[in-house]
PDB file of C-alpha atoms in Angstrom:
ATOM      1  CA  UNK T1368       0.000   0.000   0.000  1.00  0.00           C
ATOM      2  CA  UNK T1369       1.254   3.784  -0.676  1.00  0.00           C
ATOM      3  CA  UNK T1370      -0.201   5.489   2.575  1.00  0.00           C
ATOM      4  CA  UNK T1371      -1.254   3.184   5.177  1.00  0.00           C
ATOM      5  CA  UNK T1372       0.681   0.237   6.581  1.00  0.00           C
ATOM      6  CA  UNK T1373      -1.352  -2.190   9.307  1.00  0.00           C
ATOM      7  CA  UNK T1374      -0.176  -4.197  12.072  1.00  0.00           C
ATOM      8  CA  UNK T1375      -0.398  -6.759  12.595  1.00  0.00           C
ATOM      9  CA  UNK T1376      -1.565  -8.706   9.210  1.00  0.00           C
ATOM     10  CA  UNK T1377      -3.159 -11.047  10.809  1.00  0.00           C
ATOM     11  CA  UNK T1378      -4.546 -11.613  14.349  1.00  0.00           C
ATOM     12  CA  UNK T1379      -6.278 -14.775  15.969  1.00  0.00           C
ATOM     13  CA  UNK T1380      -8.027 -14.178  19.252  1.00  0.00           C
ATOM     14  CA  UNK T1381     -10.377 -16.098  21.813  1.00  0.00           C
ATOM     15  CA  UNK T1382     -13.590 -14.802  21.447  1.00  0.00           C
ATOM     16  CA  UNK T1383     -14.028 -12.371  24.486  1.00  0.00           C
ATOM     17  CA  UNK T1384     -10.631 -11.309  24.822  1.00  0.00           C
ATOM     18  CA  UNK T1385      -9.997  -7.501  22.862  1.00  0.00           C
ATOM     19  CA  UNK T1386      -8.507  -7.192  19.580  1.00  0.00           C
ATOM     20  CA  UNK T1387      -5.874  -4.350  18.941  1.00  0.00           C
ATOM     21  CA  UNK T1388      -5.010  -3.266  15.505  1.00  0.00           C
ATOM     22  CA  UNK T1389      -2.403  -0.528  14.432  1.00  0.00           C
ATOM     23  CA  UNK T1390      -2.148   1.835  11.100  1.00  0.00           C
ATOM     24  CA  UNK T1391       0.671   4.115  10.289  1.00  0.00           C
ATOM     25  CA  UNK T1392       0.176   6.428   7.332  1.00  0.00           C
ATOM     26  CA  UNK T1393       2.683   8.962   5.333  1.00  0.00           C
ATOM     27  CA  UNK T1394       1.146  11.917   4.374  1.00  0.00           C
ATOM     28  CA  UNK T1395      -1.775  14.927   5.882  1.00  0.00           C
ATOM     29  CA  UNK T1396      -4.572  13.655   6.385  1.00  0.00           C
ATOM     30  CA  UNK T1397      -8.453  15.394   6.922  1.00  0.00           C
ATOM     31  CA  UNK T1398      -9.432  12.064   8.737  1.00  0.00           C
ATOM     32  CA  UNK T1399      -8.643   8.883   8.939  1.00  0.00           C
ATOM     33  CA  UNK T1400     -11.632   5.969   8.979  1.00  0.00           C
ATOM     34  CA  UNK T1401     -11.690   2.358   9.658  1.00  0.00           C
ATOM     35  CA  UNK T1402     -13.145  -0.026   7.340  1.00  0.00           C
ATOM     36  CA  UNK T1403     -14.509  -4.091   7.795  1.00  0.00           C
ATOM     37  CA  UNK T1404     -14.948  -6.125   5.390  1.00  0.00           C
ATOM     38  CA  UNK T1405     -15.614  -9.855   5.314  1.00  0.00           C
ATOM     39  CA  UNK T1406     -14.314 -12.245   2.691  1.00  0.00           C
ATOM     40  CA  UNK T1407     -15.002 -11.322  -0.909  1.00  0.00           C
ATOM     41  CA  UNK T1408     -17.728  -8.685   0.617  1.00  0.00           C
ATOM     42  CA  UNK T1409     -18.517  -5.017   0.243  1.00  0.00           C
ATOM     43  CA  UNK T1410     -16.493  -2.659   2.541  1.00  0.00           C
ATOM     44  CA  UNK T1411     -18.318  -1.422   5.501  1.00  0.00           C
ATOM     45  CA  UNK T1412     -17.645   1.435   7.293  1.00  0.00           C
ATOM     46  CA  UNK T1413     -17.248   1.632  10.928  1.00  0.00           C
ATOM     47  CA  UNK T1414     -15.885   4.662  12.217  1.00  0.00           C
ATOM     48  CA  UNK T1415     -13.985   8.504  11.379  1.00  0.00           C
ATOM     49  CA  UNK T1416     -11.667   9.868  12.974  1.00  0.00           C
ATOM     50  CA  UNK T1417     -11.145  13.780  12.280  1.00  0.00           C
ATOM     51  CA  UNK T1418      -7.566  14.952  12.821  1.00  0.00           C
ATOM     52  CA  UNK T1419      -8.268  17.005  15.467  1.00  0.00           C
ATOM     53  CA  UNK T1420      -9.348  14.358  17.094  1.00  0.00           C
ATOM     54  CA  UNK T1421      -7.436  11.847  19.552  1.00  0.00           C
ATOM     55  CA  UNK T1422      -9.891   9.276  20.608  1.00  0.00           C
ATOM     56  CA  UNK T1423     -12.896   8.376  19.783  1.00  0.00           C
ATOM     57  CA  UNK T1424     -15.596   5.885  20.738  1.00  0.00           C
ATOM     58  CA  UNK T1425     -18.703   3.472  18.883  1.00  0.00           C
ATOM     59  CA  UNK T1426     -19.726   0.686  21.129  1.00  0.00           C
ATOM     60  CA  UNK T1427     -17.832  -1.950  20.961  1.00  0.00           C
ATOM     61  CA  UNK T1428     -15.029  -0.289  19.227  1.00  0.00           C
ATOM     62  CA  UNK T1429     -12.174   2.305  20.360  1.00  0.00           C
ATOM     63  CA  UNK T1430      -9.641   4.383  17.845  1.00  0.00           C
ATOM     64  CA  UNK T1431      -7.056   6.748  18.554  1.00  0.00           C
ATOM     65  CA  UNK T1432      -5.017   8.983  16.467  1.00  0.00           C
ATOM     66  CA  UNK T1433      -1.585  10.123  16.837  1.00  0.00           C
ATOM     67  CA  UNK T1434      -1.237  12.925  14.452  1.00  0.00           C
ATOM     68  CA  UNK T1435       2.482  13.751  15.323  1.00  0.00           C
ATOM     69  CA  UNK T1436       3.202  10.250  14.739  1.00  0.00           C
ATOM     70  CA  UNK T1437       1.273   9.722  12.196  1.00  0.00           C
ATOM     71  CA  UNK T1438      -0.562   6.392  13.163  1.00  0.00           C
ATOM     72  CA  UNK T1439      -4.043   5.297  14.311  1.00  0.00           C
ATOM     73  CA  UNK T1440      -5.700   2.367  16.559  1.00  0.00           C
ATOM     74  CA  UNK T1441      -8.862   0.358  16.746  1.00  0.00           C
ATOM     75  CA  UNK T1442      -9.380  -1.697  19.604  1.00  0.00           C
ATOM     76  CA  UNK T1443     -12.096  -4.114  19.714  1.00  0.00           C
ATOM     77  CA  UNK T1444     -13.361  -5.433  22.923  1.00  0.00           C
ATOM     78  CA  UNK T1445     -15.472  -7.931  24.345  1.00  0.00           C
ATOM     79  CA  UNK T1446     -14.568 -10.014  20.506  1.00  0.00           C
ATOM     80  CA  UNK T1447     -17.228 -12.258  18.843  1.00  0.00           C
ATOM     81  CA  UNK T1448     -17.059 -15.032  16.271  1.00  0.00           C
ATOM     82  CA  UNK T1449     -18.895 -12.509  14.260  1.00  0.00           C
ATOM     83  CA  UNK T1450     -16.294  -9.563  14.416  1.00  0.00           C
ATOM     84  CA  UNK T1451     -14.098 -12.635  12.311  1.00  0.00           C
ATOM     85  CA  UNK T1452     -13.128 -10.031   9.081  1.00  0.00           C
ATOM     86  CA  UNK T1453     -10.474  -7.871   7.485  1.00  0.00           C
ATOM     87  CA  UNK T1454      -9.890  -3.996   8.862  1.00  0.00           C
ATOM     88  CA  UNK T1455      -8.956  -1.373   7.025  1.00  0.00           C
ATOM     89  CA  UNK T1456      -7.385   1.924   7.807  1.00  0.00           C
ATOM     90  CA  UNK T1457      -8.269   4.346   5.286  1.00  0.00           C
ATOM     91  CA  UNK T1458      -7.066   7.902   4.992  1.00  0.00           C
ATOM     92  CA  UNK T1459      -8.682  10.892   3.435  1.00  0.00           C
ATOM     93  CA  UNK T1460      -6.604  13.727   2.465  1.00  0.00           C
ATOM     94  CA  UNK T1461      -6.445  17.642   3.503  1.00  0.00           C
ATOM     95  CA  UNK T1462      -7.994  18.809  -0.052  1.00  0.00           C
ATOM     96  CA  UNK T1463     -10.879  21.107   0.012  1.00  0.00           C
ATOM     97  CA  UNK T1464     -12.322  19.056  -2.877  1.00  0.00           C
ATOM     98  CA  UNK T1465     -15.590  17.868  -2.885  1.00  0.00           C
ATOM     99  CA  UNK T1466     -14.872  14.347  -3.824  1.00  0.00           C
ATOM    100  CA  UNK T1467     -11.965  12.967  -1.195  1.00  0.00           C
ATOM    101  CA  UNK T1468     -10.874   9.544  -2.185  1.00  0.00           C
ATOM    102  CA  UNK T1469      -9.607   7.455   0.541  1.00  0.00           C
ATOM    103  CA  UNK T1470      -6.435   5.385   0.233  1.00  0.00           C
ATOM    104  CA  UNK T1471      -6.537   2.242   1.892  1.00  0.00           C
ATOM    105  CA  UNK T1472      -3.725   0.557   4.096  1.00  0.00           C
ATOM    106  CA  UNK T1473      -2.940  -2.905   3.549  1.00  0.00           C
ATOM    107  CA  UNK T1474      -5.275  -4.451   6.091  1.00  0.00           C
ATOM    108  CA  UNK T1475      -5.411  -6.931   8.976  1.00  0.00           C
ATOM    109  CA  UNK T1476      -7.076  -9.935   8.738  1.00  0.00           C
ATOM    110  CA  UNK T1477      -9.174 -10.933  12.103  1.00  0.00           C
ATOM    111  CA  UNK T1478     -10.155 -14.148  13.363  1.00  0.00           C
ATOM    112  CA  UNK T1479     -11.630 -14.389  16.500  1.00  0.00           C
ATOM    113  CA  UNK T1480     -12.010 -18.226  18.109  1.00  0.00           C
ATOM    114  CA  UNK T1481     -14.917 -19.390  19.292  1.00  0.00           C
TER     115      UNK T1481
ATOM    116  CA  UNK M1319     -32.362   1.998   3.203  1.00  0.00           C
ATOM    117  CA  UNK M1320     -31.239   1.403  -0.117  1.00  0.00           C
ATOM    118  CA  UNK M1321     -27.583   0.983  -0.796  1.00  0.00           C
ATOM    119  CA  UNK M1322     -24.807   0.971  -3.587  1.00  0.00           C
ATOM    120  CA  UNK M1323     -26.010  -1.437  -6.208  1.00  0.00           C
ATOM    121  CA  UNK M1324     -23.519  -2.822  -8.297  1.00  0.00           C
ATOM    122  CA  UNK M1325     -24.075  -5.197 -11.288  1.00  0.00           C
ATOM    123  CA  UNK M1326     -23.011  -7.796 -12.640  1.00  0.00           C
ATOM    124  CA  UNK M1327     -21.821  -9.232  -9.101  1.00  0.00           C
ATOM    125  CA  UNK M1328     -19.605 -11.597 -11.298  1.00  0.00           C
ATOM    126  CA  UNK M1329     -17.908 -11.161 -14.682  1.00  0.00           C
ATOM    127  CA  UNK M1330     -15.739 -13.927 -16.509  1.00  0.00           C
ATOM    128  CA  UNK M1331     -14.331 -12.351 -19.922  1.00  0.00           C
ATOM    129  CA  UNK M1332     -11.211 -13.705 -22.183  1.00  0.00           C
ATOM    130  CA  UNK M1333      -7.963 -11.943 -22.649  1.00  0.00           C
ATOM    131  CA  UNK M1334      -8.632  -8.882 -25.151  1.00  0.00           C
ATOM    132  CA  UNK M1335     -12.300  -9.143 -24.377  1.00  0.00           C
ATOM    133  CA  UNK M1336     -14.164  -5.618 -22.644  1.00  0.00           C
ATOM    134  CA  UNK M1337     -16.367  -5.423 -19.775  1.00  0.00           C
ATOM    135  CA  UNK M1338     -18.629  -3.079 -18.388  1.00  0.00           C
ATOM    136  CA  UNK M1339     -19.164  -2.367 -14.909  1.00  0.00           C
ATOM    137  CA  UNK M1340     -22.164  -0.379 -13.409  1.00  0.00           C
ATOM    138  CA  UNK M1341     -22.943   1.250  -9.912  1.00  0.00           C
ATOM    139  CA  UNK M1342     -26.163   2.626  -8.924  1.00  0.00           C
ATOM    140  CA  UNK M1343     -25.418   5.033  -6.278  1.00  0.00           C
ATOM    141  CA  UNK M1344     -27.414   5.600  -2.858  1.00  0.00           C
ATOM    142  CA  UNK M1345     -29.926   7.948  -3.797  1.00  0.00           C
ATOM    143  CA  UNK M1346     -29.116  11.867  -3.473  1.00  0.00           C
ATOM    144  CA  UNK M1347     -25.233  10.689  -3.194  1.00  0.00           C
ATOM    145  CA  UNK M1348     -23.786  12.920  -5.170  1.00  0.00           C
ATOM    146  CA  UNK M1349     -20.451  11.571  -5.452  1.00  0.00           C
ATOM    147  CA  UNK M1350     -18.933   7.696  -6.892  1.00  0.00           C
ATOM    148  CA  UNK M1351     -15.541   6.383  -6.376  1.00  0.00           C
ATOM    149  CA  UNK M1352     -14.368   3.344  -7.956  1.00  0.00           C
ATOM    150  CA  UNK M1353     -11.759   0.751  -6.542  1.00  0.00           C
ATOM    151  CA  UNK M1354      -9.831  -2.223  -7.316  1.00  0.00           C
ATOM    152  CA  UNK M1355      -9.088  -4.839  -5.165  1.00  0.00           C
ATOM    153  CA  UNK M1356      -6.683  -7.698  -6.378  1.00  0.00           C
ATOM    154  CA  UNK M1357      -6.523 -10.950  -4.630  1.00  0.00           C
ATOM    155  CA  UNK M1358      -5.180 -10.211  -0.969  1.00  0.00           C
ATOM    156  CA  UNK M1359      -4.834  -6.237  -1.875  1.00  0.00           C
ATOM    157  CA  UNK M1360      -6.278  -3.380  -0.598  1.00  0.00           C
ATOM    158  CA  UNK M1361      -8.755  -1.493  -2.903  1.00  0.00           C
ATOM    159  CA  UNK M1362      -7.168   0.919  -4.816  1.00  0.00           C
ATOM    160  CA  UNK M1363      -8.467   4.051  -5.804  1.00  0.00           C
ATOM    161  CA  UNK M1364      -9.022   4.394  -9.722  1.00  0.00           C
ATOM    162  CA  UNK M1365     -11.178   6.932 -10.584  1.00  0.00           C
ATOM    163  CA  UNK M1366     -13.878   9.655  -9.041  1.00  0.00           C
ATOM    164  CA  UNK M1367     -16.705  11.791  -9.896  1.00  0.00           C
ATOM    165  CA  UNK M1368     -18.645  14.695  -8.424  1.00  0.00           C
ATOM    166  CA  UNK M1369     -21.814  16.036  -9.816  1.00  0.00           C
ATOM    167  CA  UNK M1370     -20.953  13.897 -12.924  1.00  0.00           C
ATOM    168  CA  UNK M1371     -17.737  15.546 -13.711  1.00  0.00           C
ATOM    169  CA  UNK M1372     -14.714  13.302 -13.050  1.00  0.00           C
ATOM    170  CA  UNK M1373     -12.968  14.627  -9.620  1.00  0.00           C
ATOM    171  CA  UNK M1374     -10.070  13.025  -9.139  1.00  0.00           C
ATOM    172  CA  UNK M1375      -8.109   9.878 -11.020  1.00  0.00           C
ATOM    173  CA  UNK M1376      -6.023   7.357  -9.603  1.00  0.00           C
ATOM    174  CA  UNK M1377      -4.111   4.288 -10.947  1.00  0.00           C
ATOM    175  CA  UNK M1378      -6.951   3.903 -13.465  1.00  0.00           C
ATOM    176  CA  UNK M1379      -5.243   2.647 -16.536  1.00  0.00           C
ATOM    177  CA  UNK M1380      -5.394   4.510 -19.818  1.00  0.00           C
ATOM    178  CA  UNK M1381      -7.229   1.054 -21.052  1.00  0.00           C
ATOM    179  CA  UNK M1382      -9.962   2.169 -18.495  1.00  0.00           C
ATOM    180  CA  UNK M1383     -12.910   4.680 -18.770  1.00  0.00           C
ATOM    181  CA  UNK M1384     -15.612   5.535 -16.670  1.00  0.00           C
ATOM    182  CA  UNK M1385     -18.379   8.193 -16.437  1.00  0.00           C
ATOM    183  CA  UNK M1386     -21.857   9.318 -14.464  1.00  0.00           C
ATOM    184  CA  UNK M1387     -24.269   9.553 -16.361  1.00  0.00           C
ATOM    185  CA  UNK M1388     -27.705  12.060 -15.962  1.00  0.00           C
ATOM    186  CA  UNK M1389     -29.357   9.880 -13.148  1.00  0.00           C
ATOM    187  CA  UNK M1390     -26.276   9.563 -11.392  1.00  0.00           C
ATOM    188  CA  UNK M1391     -25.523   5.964 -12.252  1.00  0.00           C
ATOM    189  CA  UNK M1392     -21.778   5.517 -13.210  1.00  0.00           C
ATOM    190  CA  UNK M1393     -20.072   3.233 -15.318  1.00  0.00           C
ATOM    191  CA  UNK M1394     -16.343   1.325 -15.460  1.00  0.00           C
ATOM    192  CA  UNK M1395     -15.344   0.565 -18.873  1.00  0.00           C
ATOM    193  CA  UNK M1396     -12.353  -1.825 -19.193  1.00  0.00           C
ATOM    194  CA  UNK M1397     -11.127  -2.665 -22.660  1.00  0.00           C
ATOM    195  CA  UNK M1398      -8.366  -4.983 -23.886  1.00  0.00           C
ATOM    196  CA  UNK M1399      -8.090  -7.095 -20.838  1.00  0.00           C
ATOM    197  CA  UNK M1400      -5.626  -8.616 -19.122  1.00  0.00           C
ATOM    198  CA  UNK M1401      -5.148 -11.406 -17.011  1.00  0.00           C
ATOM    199  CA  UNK M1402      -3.998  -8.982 -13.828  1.00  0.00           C
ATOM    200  CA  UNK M1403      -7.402  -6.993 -14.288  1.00  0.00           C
ATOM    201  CA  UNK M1404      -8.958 -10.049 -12.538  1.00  0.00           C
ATOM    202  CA  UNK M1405      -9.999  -8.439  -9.298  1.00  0.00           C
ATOM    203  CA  UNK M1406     -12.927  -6.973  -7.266  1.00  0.00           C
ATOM    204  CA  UNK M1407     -14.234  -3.628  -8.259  1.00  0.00           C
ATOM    205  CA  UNK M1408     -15.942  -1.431  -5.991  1.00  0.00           C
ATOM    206  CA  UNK M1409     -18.272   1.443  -6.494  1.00  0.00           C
ATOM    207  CA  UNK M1410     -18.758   3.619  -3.487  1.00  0.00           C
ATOM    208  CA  UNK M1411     -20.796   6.847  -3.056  1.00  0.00           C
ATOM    209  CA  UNK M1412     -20.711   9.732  -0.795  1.00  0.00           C
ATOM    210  CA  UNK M1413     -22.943  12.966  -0.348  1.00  0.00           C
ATOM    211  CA  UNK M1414     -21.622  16.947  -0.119  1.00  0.00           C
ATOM    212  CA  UNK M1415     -23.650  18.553   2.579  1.00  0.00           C
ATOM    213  CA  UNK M1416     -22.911  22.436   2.546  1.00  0.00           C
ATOM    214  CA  UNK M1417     -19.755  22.097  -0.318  1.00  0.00           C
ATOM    215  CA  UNK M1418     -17.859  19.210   2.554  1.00  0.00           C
ATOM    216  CA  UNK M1419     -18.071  15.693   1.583  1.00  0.00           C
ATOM    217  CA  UNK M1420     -19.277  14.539   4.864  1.00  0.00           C
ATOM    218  CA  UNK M1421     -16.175  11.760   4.980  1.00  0.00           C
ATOM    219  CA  UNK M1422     -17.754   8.159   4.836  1.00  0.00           C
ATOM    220  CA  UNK M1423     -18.160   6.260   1.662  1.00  0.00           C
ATOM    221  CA  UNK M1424     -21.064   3.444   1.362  1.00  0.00           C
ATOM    222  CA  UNK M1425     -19.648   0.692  -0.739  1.00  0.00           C
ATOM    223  CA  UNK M1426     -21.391  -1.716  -3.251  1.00  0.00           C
ATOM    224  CA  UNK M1427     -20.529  -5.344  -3.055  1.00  0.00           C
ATOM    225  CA  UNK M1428     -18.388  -5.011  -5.877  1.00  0.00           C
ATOM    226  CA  UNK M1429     -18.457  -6.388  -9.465  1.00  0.00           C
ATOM    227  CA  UNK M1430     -15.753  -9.853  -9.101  1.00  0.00           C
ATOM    228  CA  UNK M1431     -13.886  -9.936 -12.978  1.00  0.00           C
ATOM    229  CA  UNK M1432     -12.279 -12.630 -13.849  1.00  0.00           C
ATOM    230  CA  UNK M1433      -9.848 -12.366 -17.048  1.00  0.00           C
ATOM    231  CA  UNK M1434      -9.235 -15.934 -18.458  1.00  0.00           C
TER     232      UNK M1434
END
């Protein structure tokens, strides 16, 4: 990926315990979002962070933003069979435009155990 | 609520062949993205329009078109393909509320090619 590296590429949990994920990215950025998306699916959104933001909360899920070092969290607690999926950092770029494209990092591929 | 329809949700063409991909966005969107996403990859960005004016381009190759058309609906048009077109491609739309794109995209379920 050109912006956005994850860590780690893959993660196995027991269902219950939390799942962390990382993303670092390279360049400004007008927010950064977190994307899921289960095996040969759609994308689904989950959450935006702005980047004046630091943390920021949606039930089950937690991410945090590190502007100065350029890199982003979601933490996932209380994990589910269900939550089993790829994540995706994806970051949106300081342009006034209208249209902002978001560039993906390379994802992290969650499996939670049963 | 109605989302991004894409169609067809699967595509097998030869080498040299074309294809034509369509997205329906989510009504009153008025923006569409469209992304690639190779086996294991993450989607990358090819091509964008606002208002039916391309907005920004990517790493759409010059073998690749696209446009939006009057009622929104967009099109990918892929000509002489190649084997390393196979992939998913993903529409996604957006909506401007007061000139700012309000962040999120709403994806389709994307169009799977495969190039034999």
């Amino acid at each position: 990926s050109q912006q956005g590296e994850e860590d780690p590429q893959a993660l196995s949990i027991q269902e219950g315990e939390n799942a962390t994920m990382n993303c670092s990215y390279k360049t400004s950025i007008n927010n950064l979002q977190w994307y899921r998306q289960n095996s040969g699916r759609g994308l689904v959104h989950l959450i935006l962070i702005r980047s004046n933001e630091r943390e920021k909360h949606s039930g089950r899920l937690r991410v945090t933003l590190d502007t100065s070092k350029k890199s982003s969290s979601l933490l996932i607690t209380a994990s589910r069979a269900a939550d089993t999926a790829s994540y995706f950092c994806a970051t949106a770029p300081p342009s006034s435009g209208s249209a902002r494209q978001l560039t993906f990092g390379s994802g992290t591929q969650l499996t939670v155990l049963p | 609520a109605a989302g991004v329809i894409q169609s067809p949700r699967h595509l097998i063409k030869e080498k040299r062949e074309t294809a034509t991909l369509k997205c329906y966005p989510i009504p009153r969107h008025d923006t569409v993205y469209w992304y690639q996403q190779g086996p294991g990859q993450d989607p990358q960005f090819l091509i964008s329009f606002y208002e039916k004016m391309q907005s920004d381009k990517g790493s759409i190759p010059d073998r690749f078109s696209a446009q939006q058309f009057s009622d929104y609906h967009s099109e990918l048009n892929m000509s002489s393909l190649e084997l390393g077109d196979s992939a998913l491609y993903f529409c996604a739309s957006s909506s401007t509320l007061a000139g700012k794109n309000t962040g999120e995209l709403f994806f389709g379920e994307g169009s799977r090619l495969t190039v034999l």
